[in-house]
Short mmCIF file of C-alpha atoms (C1' of nucleotides) in Angstrom, two decimals:
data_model
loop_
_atom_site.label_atom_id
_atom_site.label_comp_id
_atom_site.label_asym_id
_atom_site.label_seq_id
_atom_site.Cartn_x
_atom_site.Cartn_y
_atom_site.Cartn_z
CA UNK A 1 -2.84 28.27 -49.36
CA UNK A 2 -3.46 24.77 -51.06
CA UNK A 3 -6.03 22.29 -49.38
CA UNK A 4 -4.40 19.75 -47.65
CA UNK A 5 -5.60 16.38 -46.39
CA UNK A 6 -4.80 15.33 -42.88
CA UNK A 7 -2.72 11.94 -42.59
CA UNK A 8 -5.00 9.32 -41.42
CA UNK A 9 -3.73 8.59 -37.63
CA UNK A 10 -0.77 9.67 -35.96
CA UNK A 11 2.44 7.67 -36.19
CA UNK A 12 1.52 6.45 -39.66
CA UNK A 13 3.51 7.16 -43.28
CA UNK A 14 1.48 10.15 -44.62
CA UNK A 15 0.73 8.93 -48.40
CA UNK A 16 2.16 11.24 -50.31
CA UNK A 17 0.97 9.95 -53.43
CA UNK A 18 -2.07 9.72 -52.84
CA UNK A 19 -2.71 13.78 -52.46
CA UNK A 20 -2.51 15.36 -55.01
CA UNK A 21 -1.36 18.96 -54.77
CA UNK A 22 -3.87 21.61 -56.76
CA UNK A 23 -2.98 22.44 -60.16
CA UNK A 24 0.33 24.07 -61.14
CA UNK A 25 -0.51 28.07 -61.44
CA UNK A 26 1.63 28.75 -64.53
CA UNK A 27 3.46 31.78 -62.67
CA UNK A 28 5.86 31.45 -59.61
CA UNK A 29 5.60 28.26 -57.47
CA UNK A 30 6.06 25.20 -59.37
CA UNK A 31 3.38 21.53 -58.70
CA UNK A 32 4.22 20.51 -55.09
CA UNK A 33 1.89 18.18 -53.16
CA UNK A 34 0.62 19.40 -49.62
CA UNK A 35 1.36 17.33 -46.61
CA UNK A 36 -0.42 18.00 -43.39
CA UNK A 37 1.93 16.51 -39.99
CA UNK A 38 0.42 15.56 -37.04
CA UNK A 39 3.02 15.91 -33.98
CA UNK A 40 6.03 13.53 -33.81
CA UNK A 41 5.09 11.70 -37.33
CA UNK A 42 7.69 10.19 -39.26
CA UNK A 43 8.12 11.78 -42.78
CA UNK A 44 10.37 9.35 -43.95
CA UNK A 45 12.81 7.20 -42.02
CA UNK A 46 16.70 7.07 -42.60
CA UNK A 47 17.61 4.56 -45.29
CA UNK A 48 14.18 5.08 -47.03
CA UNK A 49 14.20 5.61 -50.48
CA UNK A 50 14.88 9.05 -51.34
CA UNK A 51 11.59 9.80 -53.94
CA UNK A 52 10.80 13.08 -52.52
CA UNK A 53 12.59 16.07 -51.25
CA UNK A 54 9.95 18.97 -48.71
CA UNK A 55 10.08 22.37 -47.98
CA UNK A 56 8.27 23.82 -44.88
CA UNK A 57 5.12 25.26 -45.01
CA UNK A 58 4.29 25.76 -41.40
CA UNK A 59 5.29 24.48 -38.23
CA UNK A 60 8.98 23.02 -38.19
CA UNK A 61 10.31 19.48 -38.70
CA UNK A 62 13.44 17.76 -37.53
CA UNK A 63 16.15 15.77 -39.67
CA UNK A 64 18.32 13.21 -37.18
CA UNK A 65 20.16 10.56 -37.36
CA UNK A 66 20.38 7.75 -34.67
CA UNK A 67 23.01 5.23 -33.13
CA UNK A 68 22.28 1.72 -32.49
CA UNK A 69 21.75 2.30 -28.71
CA UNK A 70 19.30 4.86 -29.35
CA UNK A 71 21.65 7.87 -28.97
CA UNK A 72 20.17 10.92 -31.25
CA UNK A 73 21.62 13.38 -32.74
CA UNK A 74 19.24 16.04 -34.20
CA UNK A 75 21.03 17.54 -37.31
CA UNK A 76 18.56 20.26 -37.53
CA UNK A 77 15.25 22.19 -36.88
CA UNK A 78 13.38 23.00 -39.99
CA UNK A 79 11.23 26.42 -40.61
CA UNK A 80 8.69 27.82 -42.89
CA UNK A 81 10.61 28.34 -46.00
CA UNK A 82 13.04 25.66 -45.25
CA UNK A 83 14.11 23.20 -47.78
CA UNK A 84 15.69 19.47 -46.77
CA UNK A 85 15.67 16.08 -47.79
CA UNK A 86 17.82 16.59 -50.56
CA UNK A 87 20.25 13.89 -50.85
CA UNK A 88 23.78 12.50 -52.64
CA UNK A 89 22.07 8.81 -52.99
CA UNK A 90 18.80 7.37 -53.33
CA UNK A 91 18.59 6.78 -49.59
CA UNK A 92 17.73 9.32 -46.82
CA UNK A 93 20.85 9.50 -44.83
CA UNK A 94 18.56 10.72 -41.64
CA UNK A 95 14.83 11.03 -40.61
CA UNK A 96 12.66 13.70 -40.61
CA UNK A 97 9.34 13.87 -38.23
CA UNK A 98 7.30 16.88 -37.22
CA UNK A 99 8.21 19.04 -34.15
CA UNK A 100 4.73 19.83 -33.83
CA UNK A 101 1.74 19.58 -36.10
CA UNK A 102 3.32 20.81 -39.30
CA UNK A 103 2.49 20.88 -43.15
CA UNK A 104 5.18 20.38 -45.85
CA UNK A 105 4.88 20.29 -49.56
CA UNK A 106 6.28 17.25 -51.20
CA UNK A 107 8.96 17.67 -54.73
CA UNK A 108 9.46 14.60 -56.55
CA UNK A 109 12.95 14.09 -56.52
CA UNK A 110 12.83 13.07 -60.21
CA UNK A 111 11.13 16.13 -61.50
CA UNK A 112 14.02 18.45 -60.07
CA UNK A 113 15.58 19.36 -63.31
CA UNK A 114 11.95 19.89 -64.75
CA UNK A 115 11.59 22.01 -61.50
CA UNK A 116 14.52 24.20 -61.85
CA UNK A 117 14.19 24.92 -65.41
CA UNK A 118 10.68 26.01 -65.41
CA UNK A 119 11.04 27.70 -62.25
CA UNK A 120 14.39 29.26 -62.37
CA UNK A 121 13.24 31.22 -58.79
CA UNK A 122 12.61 27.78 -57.19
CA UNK A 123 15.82 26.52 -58.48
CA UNK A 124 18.32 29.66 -56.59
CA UNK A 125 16.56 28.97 -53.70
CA UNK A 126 16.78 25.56 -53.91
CA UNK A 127 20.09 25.61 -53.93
CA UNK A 128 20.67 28.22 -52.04
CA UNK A 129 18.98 26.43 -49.28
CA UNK A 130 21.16 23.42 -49.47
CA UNK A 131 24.31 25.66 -49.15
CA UNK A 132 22.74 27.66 -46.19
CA UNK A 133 22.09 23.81 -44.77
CA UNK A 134 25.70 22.94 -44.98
CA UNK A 135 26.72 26.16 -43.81
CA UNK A 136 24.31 25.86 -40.88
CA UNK A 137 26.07 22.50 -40.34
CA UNK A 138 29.02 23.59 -40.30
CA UNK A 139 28.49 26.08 -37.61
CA UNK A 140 26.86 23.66 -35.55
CA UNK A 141 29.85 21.41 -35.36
CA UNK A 142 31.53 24.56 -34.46
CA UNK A 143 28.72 24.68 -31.32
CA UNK A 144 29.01 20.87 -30.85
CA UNK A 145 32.76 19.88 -30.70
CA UNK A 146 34.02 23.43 -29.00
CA UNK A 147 31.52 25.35 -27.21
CA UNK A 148 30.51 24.50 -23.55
CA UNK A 149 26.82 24.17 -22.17
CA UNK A 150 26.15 27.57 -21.68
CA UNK A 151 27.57 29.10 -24.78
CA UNK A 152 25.50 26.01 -26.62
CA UNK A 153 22.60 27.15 -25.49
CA UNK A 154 22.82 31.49 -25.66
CA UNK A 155 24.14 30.39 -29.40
CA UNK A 156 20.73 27.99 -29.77
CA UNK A 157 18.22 30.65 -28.67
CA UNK A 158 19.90 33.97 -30.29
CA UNK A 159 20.08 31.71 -33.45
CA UNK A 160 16.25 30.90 -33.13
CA UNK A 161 15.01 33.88 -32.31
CA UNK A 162 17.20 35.68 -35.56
CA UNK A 163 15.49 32.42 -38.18
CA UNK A 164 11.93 33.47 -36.60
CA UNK A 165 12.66 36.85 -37.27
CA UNK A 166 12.07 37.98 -33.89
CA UNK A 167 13.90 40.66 -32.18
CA UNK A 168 14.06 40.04 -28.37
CA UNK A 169 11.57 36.68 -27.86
CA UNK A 170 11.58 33.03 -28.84
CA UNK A 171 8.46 31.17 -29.04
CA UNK A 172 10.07 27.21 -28.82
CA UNK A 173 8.34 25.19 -31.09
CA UNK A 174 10.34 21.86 -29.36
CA UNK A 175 10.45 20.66 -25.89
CA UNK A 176 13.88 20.15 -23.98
CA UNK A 177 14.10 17.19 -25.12
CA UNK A 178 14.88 17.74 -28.77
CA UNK A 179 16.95 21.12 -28.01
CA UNK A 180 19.40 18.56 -25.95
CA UNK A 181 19.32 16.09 -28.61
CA UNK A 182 20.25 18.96 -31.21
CA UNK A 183 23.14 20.73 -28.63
CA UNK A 184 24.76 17.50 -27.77
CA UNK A 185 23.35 17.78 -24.32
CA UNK A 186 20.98 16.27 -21.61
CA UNK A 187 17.61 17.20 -20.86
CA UNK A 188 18.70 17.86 -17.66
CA UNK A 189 21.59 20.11 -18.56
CA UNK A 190 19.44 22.35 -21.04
CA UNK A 191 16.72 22.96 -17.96
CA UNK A 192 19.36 23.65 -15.47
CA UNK A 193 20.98 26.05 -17.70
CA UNK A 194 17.92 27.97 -18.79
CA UNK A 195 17.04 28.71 -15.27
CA UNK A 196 20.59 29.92 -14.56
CA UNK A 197 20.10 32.06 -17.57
CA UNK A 198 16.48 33.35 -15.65
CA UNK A 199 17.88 33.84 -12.40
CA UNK A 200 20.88 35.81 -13.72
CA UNK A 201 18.49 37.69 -15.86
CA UNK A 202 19.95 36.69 -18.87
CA UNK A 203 16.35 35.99 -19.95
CA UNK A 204 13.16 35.48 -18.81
CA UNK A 205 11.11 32.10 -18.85
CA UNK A 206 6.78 32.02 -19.17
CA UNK A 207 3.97 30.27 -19.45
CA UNK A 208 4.68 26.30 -20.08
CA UNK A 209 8.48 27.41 -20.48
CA UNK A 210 8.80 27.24 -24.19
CA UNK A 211 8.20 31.46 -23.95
CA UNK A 212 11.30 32.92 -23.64
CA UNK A 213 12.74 36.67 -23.74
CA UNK A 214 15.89 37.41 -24.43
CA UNK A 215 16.65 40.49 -21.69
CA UNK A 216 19.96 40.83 -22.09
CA UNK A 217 20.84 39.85 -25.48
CA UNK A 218 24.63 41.33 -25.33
CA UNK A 219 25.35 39.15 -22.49
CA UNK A 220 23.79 36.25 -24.78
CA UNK A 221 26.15 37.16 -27.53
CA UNK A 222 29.13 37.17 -25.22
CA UNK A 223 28.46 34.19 -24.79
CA UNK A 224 27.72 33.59 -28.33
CA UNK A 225 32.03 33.95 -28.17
CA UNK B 1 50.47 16.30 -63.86
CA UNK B 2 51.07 20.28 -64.75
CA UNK B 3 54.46 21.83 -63.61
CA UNK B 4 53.23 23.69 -60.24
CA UNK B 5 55.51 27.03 -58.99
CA UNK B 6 56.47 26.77 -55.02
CA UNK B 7 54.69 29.60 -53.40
CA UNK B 8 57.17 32.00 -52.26
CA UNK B 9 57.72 31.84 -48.81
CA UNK B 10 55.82 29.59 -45.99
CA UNK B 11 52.45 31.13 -44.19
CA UNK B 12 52.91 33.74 -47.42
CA UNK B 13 49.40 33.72 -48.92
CA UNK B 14 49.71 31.83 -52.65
CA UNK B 15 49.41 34.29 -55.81
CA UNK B 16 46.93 32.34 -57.50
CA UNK B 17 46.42 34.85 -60.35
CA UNK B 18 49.46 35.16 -61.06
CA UNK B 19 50.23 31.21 -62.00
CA UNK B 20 48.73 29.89 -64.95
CA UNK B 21 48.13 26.34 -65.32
CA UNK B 22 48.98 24.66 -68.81
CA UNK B 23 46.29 25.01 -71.37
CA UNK B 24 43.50 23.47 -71.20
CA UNK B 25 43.04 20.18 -72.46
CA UNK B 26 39.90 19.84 -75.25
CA UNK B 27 39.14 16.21 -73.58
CA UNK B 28 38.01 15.66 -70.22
CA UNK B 29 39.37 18.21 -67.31
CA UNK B 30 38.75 21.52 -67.66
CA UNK B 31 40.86 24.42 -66.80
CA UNK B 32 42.47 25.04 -63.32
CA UNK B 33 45.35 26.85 -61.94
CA UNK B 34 47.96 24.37 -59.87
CA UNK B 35 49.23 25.45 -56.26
CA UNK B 36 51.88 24.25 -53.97
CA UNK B 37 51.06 24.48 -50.37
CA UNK B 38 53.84 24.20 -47.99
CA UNK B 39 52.84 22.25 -44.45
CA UNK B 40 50.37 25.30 -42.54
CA UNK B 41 50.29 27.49 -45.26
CA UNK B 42 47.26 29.16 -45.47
CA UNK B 43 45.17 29.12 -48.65
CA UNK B 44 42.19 31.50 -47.55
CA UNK B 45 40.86 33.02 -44.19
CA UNK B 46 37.60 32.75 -42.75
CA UNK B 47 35.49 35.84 -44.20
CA UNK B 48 37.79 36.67 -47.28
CA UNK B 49 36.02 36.98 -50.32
CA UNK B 50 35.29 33.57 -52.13
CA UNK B 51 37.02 34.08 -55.89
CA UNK B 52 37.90 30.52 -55.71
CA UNK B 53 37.01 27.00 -54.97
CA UNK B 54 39.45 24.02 -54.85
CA UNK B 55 40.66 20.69 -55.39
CA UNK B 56 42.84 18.65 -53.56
CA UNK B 57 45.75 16.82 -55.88
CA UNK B 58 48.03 15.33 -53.45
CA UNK B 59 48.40 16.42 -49.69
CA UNK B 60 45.80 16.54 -47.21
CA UNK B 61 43.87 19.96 -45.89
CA UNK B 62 41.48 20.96 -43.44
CA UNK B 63 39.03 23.77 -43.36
CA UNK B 64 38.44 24.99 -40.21
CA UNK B 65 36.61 27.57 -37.76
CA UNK B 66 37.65 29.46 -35.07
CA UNK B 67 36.16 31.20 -31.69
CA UNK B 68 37.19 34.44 -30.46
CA UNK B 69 39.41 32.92 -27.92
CA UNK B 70 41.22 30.47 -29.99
CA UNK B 71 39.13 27.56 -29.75
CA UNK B 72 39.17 25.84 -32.83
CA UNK B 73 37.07 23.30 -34.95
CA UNK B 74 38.20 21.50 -37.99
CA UNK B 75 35.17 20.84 -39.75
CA UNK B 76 37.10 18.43 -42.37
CA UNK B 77 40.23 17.36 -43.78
CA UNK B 78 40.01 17.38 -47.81
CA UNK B 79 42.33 14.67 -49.48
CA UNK B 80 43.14 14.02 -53.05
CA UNK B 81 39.80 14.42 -55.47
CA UNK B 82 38.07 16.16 -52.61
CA UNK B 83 36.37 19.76 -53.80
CA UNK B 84 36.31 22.10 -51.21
CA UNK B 85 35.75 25.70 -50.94
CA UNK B 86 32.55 26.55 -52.66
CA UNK B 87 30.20 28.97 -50.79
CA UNK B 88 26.99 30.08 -50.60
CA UNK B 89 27.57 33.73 -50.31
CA UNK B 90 30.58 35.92 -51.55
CA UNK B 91 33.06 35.11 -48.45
CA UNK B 92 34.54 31.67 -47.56
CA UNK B 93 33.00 30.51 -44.34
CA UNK B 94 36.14 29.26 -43.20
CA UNK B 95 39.54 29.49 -43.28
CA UNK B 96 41.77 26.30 -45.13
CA UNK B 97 45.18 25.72 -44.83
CA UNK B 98 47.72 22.79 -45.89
CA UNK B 99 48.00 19.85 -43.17
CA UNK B 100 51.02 18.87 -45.02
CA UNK B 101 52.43 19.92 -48.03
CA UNK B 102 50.30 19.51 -51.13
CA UNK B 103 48.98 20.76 -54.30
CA UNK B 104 45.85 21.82 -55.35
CA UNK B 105 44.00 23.59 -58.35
CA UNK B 106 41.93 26.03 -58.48
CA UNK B 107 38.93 27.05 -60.45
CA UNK B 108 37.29 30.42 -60.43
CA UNK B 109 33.85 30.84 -58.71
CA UNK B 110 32.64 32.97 -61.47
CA UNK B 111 33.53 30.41 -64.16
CA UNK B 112 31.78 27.77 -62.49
CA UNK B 113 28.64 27.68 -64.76
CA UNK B 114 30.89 27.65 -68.08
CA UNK B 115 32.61 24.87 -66.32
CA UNK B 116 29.99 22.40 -65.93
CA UNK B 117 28.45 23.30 -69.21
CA UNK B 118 31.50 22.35 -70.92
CA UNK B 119 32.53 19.50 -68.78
CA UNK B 120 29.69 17.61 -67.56
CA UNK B 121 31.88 15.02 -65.90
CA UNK B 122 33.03 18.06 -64.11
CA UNK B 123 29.66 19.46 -62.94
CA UNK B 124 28.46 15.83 -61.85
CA UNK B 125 31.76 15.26 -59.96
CA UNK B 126 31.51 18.49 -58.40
CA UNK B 127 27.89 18.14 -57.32
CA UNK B 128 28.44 14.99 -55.57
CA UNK B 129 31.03 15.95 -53.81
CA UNK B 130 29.23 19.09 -52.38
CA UNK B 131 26.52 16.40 -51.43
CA UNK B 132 29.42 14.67 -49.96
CA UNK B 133 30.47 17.24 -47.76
CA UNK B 134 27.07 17.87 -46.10
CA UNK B 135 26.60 14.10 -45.75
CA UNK B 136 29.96 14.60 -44.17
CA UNK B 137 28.88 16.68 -42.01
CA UNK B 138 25.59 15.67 -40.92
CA UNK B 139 27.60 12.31 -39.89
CA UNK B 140 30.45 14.32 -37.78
CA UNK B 141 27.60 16.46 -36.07
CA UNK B 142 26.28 12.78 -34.51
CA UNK B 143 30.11 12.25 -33.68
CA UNK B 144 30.51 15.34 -32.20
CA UNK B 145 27.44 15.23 -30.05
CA UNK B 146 26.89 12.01 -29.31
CA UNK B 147 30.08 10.01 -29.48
CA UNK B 148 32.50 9.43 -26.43
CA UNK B 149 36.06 10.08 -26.98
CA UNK B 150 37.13 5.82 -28.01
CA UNK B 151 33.84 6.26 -30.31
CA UNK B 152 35.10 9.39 -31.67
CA UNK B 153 38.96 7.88 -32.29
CA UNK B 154 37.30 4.43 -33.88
CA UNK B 155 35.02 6.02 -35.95
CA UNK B 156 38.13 8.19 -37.23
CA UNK B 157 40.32 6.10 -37.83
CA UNK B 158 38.00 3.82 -39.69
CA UNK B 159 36.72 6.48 -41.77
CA UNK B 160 40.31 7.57 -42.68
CA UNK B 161 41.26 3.97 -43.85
CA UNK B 162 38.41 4.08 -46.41
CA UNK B 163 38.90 7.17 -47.73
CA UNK B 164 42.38 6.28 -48.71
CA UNK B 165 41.55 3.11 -50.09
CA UNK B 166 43.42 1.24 -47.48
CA UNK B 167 42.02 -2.15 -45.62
CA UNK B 168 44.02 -1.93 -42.04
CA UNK B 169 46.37 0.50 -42.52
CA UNK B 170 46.31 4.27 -41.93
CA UNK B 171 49.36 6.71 -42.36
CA UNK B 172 47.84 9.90 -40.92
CA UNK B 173 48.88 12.65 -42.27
CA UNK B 174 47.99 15.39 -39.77
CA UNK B 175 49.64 15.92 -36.10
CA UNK B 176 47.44 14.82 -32.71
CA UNK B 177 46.91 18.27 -32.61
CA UNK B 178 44.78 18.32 -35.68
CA UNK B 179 42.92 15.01 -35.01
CA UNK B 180 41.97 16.55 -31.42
CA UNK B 181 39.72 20.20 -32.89
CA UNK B 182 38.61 17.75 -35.82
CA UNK B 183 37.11 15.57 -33.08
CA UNK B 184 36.14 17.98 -30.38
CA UNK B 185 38.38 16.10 -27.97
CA UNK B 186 42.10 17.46 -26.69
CA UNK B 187 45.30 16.57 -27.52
CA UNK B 188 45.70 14.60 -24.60
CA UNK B 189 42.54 12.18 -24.66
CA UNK B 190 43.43 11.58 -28.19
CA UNK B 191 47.21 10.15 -27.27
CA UNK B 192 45.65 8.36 -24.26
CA UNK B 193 42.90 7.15 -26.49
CA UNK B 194 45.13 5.72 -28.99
CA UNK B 195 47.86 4.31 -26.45
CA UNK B 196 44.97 2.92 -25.03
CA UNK B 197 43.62 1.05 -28.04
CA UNK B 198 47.12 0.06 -28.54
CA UNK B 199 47.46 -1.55 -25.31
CA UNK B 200 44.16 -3.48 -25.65
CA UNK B 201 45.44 -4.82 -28.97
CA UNK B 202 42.64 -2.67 -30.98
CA UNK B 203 45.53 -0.90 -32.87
CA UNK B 204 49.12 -0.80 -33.25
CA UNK B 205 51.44 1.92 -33.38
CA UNK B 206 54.36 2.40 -35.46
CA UNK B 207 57.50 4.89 -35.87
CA UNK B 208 56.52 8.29 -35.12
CA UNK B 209 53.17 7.44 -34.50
CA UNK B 210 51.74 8.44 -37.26
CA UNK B 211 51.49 4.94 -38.96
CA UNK B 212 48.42 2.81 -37.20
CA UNK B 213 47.90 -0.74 -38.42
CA UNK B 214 44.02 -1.55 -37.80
CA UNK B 215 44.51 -4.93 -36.44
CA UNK B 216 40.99 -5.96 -34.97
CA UNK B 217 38.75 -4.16 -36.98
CA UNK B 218 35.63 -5.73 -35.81
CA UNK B 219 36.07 -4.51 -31.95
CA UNK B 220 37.01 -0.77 -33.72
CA UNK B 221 33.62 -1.18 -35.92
CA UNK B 222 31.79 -2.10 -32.77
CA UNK B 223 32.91 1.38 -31.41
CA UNK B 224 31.40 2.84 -34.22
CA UNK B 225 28.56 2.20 -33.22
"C1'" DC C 1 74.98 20.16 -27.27
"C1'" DG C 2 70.81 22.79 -26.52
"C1'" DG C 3 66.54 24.10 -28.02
"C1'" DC C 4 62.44 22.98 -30.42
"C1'" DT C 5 58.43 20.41 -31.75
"C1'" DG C 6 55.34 16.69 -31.27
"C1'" DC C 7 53.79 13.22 -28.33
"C1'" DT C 8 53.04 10.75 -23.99
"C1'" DT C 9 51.94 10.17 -19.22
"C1'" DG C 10 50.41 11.46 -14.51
"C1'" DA C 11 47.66 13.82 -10.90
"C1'" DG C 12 43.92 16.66 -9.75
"C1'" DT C 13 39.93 19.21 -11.13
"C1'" DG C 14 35.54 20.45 -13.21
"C1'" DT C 15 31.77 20.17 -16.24
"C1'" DC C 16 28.34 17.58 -17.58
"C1'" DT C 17 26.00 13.19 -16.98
"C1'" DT C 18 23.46 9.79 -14.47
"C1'" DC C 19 20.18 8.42 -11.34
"C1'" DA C 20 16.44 9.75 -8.73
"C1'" DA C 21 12.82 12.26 -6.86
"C1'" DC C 22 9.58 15.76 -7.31
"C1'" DC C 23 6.40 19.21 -9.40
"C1'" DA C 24 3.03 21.11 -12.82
"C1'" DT C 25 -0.11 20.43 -16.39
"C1'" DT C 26 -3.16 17.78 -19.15
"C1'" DG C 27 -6.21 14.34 -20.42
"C1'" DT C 28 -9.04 10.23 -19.29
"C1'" DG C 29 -12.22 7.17 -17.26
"C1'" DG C 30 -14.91 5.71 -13.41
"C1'" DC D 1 -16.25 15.94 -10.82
"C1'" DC D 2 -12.36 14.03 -8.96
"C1'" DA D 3 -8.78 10.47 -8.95
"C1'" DC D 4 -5.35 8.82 -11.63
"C1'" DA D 5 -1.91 8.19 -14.92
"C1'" DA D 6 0.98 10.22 -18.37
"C1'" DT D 7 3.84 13.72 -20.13
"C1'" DG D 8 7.09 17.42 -19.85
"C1'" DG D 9 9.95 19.97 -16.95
"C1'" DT D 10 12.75 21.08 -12.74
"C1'" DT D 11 15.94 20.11 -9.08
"C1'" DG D 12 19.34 17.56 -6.13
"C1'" DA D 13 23.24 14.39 -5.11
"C1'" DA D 14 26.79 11.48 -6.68
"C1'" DG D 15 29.78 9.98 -10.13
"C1'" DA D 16 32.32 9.66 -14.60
"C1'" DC D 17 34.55 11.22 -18.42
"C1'" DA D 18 37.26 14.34 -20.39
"C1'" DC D 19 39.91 18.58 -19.36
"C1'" DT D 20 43.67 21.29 -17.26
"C1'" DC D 21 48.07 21.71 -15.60
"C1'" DA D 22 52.48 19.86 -15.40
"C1'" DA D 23 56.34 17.13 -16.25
"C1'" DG D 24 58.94 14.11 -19.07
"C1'" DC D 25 60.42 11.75 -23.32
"C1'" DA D 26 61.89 11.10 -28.25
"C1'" DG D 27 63.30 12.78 -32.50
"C1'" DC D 28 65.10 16.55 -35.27
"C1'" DC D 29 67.80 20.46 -36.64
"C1'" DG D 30 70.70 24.33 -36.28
#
DNA sequence: CGGCTGCTTGAGTGTCTTCAACCATTGTGG
DNA sequence: CCACAATGGTTGAAGACACTCAAGCAGCCG
C-alpha cells in the first residue's frame, strides 16, 4: 500500500494535488494519487468541477444529492474496489464525503484515455464499474418507489452483507442516519424496524448496534420479494 | 427513414434477425436493423440474453422492473434519440416494451466495438447517453425517496416538457397507469394530483387528458424543488 | 346497445412520518 | 474523577399523506 498523507483538519477540501501518489510501477495499477478521509469530509461537492474521478481503497464513501430544504437522498454507499465520480459533464452531479475515515485514490479525469490504453485491466473494470453503478441504481429505484419499509431494509442488509462478502453478518460502516437517507426512510423508521427484525429473530443486533447477524436469512429474502 | 416491416402480431416478440435494415450508408450512421412496435409489445424480458441494444426513432418506451407479486417500477421512458438497452453482463436487466407504438433500431451488442471505431459520432453519442441514463437515474432515486407525490408530478411533468423540446406544453404519451410505477405513486394520487394542479390553476387539462398545458411554470418549478 | 378501457372521485384505512422524550455511550473540562 | 454536554440510537403517541377499496363517468369499438 502507497503512503498517504492525512488531510490537514477535518471538514476541509483534501488537496489532491498537492500529494503526489508514488511512482507508476510499470505492471498492473496505473499512477493514482492516495487520499486519506477523515470521517464525514467532503470529497468534492455537487456542481464542483469534475477534475478527478476515485476508487475506494478502504473504508466506504457516500455519493448524494440534496434538495433545497435539506432533504437527502444518498445515491449510494461506496466499497473497497468501488469506482465513482465518473461523470457526463464537467460538473459533479452529487457529493461524495467519507462514511467513516476512508482512503481513496484520485484519477485525473483527463488522463482516462491514457489510463485505459496503458492499462487495458483498469479500463474493463472501469467500465465495468460504471455499468454495475447504473445497474445498482436501477435496482434501488426498484427498492425506493415499490418496496415498503421492511422489505427496504431485509433488501439493504442482505445486499451489504453479499458486497462485504460476508455470509451471515454485517458489520455497518454508517449510522441510521445515512441508511434512512439511502432507503428513502426516517431515522426513526429504520430503528423501529431493525428491532422488529431482532425481536422476531429475523436477526440479531450487538455491541453499539451497527453488528448485525443475519439469523434467518430466508425469511430476509422473502422479504427481499 | 428505412422502410420498417410491422411485427406480426401484437405482444408477439419482434424477429429482429430476420429484418434487415437498408445498407448501410458510408457517411454518418452506421448500420441498424428498424422495428415496429405496436402499443405494449414487448421488445425483451427481464433476464433474456442481451444480443441487442436500442434506439428509439419515434414512439416512446419504458424499461421496467418487476417484483414477484406484480409490483412494478418503470425505471425510464426512452423517447426518440434515446439509447437504451446496453448491459453490463450477458442478460438485459429489465424488461422494455412499447408505451405506444413506435420504431426503433437495433444494433448488435457484439458489433458494438466495430461500431464506434467506424463511427465516432456514434461511439460519442452513445457514451453520453449511457452517462445520461445514470444521471437519470441518480436524479429519479432523489424523486423517488425524497419527493412527495405534487413534487413527484411537477418534477415530471417539467422534465417531460424539456425532453421534447416543448416550452408549456406536454402531450404525454403513456396512460396514468404508466406515470404512477414510473413515479412510485398509484394511479389514483396521480389523477388526484393532476386534477388538483388543475384546479389550483398550476396546469390545465385538455381532451382525453393526455394533453397538459404548463400554464404557471414558476409555482410547478417551485415544486421541484 | 353493452362491454371495455382509461380516468376520476369518494370514503376509510394504514404505513410511515413527525414531534417528543428518553437512554446509552463518549469525550471534555473543571 | 465526576459532572456535563454532545452524539447516536430507541421508543411512544399523534397525525398526515398516500394507499386501498369501491363506485361512477366518459369515450371507444364491436
Amino acid at each position: 500500500m502507497r503512503p498517504a498523507l492525512a488531510a490537514t483538519t477535518t471538514q476541509a477540501r483534501p488537496a489532491v494535488a498537492m500529494m503526489q501518489g508514488a511512482a507508476p510501477r510499470s505492471t498492473g495499477e496505473p499512477q493514482g494519487v492516495s487520499l486519506r478521509l477523515a470521517k464525514d469530509e467532503e470529497l468534492f461537492a455537487e456542481g464542483e468541477p469534475a477534475e478527478y474521478f476515485y476508487r475506494v481503497v478502504s473504508g466506504t464513501v457516500r455519493t448524494c444529492k440534496l434538495l433545497s430544504d435539506g432533504r437527502r437522498q444518498i445515491d449510494a454507499f461506496h466499497l473497497p474496489g468501488d469506482i465513482f465520480g465518473i461523470e457526463a459533464c464537467a460538473e459533479h452531479r452529487f457529493s461524495a464525503e467519507a462514511v467513516a475515515d476512508a482512503t481513496v485514490m484520485a484519477y485525473r479525469r483527463s488522463s482516462l484515455d491514457r489510463l485505459t490504453r496503458e492499462h487495458p485491466a483498469f479500463g474493463e473494470q472501469l467500465l465495468s464499474s460504471m455499468l454495475r453503478n447504473l445497474q445498482r441504481a436501477q435496482d434501488h429505484m426498484l427498492l425506493l418507489g415499490r418496496k415498503n419499509a421492511k422489505e427496504k431494509i431485509a433488501s439493504f442488509l442482505l445486499d451489504l452483507a453479499q458486497r462485504l462478502h460476508e455470509r451471515d453478518h454485517v458489520e455497518l460502516p454508517m449510522q441510521r442516519n445515512d441508511i434512512a437517507d439511502h432507503l428513502g426512510l426516517t431515522i426513526e423508521t429504520v430503528s423501529r424496524t431493525l428491532t422488529e427484525f431482532a425481536r422476531s429473530g429475523l436477526i440479531a443486533l450487538a455491541a453499539g448496534s451497527r453488528s448485525i447477524s443475519l439469523v434467518d436469512k430466508v425469511a430476509l429474502k422473502f422479504l427481499n420479494a
